[in-house]
Tab-separated table of C-alpha atoms in Angstrom:
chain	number	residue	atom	x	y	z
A	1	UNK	CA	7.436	-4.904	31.813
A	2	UNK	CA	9.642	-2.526	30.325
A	3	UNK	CA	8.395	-0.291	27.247
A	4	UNK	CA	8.708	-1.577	23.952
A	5	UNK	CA	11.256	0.291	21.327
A	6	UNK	CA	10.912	1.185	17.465
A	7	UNK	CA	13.450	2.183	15.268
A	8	UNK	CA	14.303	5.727	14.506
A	9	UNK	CA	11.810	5.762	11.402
A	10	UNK	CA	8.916	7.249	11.971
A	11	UNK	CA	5.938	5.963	13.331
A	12	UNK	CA	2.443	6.052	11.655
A	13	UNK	CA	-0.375	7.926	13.289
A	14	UNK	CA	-3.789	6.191	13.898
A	15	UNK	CA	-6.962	7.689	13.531
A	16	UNK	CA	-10.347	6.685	13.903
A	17	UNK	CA	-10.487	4.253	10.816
A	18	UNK	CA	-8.416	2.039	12.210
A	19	UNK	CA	-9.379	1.573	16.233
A	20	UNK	CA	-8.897	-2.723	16.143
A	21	UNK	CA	-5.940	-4.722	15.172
A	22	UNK	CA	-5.977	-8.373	14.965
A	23	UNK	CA	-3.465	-11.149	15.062
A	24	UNK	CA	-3.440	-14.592	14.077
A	25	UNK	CA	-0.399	-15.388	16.218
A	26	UNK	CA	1.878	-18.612	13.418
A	27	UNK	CA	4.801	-19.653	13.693
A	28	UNK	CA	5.817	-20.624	16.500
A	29	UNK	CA	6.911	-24.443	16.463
A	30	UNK	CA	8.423	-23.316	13.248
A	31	UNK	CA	10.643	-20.996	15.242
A	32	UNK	CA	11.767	-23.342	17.557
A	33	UNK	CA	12.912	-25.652	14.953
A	34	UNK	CA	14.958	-23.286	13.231
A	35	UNK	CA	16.599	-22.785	17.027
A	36	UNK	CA	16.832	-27.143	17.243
A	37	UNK	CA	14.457	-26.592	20.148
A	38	UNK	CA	11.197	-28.250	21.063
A	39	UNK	CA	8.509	-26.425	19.925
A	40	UNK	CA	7.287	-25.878	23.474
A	41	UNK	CA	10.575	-22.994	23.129
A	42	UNK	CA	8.603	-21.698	20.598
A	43	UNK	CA	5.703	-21.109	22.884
A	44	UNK	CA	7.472	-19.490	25.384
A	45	UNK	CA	9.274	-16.977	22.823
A	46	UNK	CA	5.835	-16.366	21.359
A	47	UNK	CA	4.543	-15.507	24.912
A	48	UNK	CA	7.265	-12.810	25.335
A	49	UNK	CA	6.003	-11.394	21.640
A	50	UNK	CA	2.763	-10.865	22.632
A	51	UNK	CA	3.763	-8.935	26.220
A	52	UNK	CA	5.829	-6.695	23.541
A	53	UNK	CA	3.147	-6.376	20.737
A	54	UNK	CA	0.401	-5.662	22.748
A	55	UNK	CA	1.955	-2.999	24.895
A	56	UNK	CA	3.632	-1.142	21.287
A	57	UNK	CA	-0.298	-1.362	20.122
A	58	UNK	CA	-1.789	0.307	23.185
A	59	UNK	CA	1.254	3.185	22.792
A	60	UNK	CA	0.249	3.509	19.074
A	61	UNK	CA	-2.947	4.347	20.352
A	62	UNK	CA	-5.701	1.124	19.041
A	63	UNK	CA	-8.593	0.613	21.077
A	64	UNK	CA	-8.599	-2.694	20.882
A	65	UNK	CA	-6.284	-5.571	19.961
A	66	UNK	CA	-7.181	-9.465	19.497
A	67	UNK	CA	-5.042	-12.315	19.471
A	68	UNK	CA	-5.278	-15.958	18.682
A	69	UNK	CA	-3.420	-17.587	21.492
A	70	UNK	CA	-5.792	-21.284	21.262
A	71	UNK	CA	-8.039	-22.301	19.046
A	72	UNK	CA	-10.493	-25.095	20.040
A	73	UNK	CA	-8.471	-27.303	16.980
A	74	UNK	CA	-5.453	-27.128	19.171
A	75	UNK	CA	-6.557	-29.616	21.454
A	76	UNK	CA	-5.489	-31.838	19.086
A	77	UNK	CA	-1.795	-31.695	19.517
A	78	UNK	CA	0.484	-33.592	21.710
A	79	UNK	CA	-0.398	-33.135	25.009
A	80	UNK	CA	2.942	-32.360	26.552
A	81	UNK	CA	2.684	-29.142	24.021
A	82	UNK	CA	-0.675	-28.169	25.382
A	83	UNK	CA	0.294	-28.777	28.617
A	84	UNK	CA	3.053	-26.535	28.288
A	85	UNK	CA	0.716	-24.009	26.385
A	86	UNK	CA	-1.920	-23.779	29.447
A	87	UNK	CA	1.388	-23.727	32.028
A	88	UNK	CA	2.524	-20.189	30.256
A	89	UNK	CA	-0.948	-19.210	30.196
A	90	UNK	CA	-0.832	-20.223	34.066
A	91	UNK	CA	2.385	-17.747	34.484
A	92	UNK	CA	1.140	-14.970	32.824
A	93	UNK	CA	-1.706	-15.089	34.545
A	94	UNK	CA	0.372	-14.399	37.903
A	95	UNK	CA	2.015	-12.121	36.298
A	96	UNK	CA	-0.971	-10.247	35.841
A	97	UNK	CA	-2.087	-10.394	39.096
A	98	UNK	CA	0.905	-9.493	40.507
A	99	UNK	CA	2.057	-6.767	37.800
A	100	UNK	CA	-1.313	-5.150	36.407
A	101	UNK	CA	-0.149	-1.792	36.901
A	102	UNK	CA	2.586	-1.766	35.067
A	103	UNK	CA	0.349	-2.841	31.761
A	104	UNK	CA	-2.155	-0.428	29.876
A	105	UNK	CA	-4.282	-2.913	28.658
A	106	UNK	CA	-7.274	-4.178	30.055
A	107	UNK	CA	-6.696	-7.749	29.355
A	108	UNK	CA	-10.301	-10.237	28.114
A	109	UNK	CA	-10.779	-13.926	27.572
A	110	UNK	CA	-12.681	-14.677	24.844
A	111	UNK	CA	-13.845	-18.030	23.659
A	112	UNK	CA	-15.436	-21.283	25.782
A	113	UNK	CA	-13.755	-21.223	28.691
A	114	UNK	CA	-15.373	-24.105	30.950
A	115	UNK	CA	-13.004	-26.588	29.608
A	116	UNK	CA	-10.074	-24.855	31.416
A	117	UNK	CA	-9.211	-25.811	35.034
A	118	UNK	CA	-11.052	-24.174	37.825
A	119	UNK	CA	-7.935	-22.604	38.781
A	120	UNK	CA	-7.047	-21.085	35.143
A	121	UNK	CA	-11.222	-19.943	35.287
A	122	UNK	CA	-10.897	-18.421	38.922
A	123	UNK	CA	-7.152	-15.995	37.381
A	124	UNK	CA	-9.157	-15.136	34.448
A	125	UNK	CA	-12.215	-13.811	35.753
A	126	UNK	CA	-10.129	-12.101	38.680
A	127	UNK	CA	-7.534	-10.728	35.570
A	128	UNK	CA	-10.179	-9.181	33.969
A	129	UNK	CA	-11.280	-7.375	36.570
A	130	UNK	CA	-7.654	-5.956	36.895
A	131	UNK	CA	-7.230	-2.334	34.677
A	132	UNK	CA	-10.954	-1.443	33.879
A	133	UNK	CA	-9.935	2.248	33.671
A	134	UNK	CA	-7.602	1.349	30.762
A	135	UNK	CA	-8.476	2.157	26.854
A	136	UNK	CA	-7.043	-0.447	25.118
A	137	UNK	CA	-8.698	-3.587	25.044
A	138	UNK	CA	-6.805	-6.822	24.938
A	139	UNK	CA	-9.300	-9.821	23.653
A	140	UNK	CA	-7.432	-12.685	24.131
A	141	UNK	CA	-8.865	-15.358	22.408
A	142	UNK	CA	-8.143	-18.850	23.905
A	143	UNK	CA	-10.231	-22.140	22.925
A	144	UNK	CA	-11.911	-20.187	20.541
A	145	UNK	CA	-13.420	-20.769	16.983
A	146	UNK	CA	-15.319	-18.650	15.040
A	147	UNK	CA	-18.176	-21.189	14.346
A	148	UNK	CA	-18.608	-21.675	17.523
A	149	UNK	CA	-18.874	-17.971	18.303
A	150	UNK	CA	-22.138	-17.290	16.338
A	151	UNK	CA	-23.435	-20.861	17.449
A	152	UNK	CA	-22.907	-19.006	21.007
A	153	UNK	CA	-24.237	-16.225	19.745
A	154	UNK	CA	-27.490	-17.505	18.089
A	155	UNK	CA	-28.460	-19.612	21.319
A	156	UNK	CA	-27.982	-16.897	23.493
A	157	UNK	CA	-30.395	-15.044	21.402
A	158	UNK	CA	-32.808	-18.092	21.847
A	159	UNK	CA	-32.255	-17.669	25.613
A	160	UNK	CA	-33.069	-14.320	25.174
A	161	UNK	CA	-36.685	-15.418	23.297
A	162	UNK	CA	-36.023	-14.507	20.311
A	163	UNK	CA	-37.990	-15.983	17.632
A	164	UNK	CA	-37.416	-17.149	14.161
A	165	UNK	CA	-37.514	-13.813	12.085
A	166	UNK	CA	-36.825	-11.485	14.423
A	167	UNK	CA	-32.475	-11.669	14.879
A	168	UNK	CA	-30.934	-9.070	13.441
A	169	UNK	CA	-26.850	-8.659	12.625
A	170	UNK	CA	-27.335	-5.817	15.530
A	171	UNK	CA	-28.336	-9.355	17.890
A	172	UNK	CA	-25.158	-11.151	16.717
A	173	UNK	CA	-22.780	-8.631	16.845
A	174	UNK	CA	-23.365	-7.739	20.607
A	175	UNK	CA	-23.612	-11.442	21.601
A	176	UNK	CA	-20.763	-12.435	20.072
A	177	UNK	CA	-17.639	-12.964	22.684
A	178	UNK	CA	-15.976	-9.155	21.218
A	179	UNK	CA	-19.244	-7.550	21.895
A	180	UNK	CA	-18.190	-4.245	22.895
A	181	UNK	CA	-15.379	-3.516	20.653
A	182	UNK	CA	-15.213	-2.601	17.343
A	183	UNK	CA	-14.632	-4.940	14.599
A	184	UNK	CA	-11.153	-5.506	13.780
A	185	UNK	CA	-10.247	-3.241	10.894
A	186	UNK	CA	-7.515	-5.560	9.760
A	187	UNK	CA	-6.175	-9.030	10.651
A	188	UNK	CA	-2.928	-9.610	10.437
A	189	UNK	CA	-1.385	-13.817	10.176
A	190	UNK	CA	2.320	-14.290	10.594
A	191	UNK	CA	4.383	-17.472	9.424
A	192	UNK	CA	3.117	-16.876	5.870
A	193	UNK	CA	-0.025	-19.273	6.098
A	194	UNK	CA	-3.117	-17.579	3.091
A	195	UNK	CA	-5.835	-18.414	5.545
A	196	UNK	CA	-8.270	-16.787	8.876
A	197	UNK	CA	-8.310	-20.888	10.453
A	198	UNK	CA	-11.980	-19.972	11.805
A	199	UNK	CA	-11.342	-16.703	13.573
A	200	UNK	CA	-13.598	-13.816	13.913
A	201	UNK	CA	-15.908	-15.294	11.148
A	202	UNK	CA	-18.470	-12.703	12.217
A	203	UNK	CA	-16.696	-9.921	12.735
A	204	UNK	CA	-13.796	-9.985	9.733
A	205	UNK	CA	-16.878	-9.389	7.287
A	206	UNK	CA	-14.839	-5.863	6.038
A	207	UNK	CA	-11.205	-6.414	7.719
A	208	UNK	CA	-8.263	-6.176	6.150
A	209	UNK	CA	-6.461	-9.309	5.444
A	210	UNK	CA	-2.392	-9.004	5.409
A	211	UNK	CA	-0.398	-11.985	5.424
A	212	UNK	CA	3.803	-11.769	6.304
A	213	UNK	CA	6.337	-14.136	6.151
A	214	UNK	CA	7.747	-13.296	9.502
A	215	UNK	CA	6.952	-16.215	12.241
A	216	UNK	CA	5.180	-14.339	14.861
A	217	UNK	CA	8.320	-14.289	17.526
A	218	UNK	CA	10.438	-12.945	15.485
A	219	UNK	CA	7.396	-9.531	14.815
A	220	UNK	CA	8.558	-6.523	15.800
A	221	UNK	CA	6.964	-2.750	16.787
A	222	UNK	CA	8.389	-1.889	13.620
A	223	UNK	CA	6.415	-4.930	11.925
A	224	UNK	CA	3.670	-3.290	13.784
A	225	UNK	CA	4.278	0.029	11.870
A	226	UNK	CA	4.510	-1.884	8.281
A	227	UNK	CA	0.885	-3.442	8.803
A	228	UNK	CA	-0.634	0.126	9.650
A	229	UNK	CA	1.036	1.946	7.311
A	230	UNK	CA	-0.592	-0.975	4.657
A	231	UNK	CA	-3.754	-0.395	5.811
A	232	UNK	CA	-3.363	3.125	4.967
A	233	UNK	CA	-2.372	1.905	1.382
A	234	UNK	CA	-5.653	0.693	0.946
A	235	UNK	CA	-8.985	1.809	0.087
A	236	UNK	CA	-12.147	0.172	1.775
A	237	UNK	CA	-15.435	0.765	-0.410
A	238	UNK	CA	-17.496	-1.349	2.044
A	239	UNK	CA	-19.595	-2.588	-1.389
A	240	UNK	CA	-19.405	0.549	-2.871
A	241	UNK	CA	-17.137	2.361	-5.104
């Protein structure tokens, strides 16, 4: 995969208030009917964004990134467009295999995965054995929902023997799918929707929201460089003043 390109303006510089970056990842079928495609175009396009986005995040310097790629909702669609959904996810997962070094990301699956095939579950859990050396964390969130995150979360902790009084938000947070990575210091939702659609209900408690017009293939590394250099426009109190 060949390195992703800004512009000639100048590009922000992280520090450590801002180590997790989030996206809510709209607008595809949109895009592919401004095109007078099938939305399943849109898909693909999208697929290509998040190869680009990803690898300008881990050059930025984030620790982690998440992404929304399936929500457990999405089942709902026609099922020629999840079918074509779970055949990218398919591709990219041989592309992975094939091409790990050439990414900087340590690629995770987040969310309930036993409804996938037992092919799609035997890539992932060899994928994310693939770049453990790497910094940058890539959750990839795929029949996910934030509801059913803690609901994970809270029977694991029953497993566990915990008993009624004694969970803490220490429990939740490292039996949560991100456990492990910070929580996402701002979440960012192309194709202009004013909503989170059940994403990291747990751990958006004190993320930044930003919402952009722009239909999420169409984002660019400079797009990138706009949401971070919001962030820095804003001042988190965290309940205080």
């Amino acid at each position: 995969m060949e390195k992703s390109t800004t512009t000639q303006r100048e590009r922000p510089v992280l520090d450590s208030s801002f180590r997790h970056i989030a996206f809510i990842m709209d607008g595809n079928g949109r895009w592919a009917k401004r095109q007078g495609k099938p939305r399943e175009f849109g898909h693909k396009a999208g697929a290509e964004t998040f190869r680009r986005i990803c690898l300008y995040c881990s050059e930025v310097g984030f620790e982690a990134v998440t992404v929304y790629a399936f929500s457990t909702e999405n089942w709902k669609r026609p099922k020629h467009e999840v079918a074509a959904i779970m055949a990218l996810l398919d591709t990219f997962l041989d592309e992975l295999k094939r091409d790990y070094k050439k990414y900087n990301n340590r690629i995770r699956f987040i969310g309930d995965l036993t409804v996938l095939t037992p092919s799609l579950q035997e890539k992932i859990a060899y994928v994310e054995t693939l770049n453990s050396h790497c910094r940058t964390v890539v959750n990839v969130a795929l029949n996910y929902g934030g509801r059913a995150e803690i609901a994970h979360a809270c029977n694991e902790l029953i497993r566990e023997g915990k008993k009624p009084g004694e969970v803490t938000e220490d429990d939740i947070s490292r039996t949560v799918w991100t456990s492990g990575c910070p929580d996402p210091d701002m979440i960012v939702r192309t194709g202009g929707d004013l909503r989170i659609s059940n994403f990291l209900l747990w751990q958006a408690a004190y993320a930044e929201l930003y919402f952009i017009d722009t239909l999420w293939p169409d984002l660019t590394p400079d797009d990138v460089d706009d949401c971070i250099r919001e962030f820095y426009s804003r001042k988190r109190r965290y309940g205080g003043l």
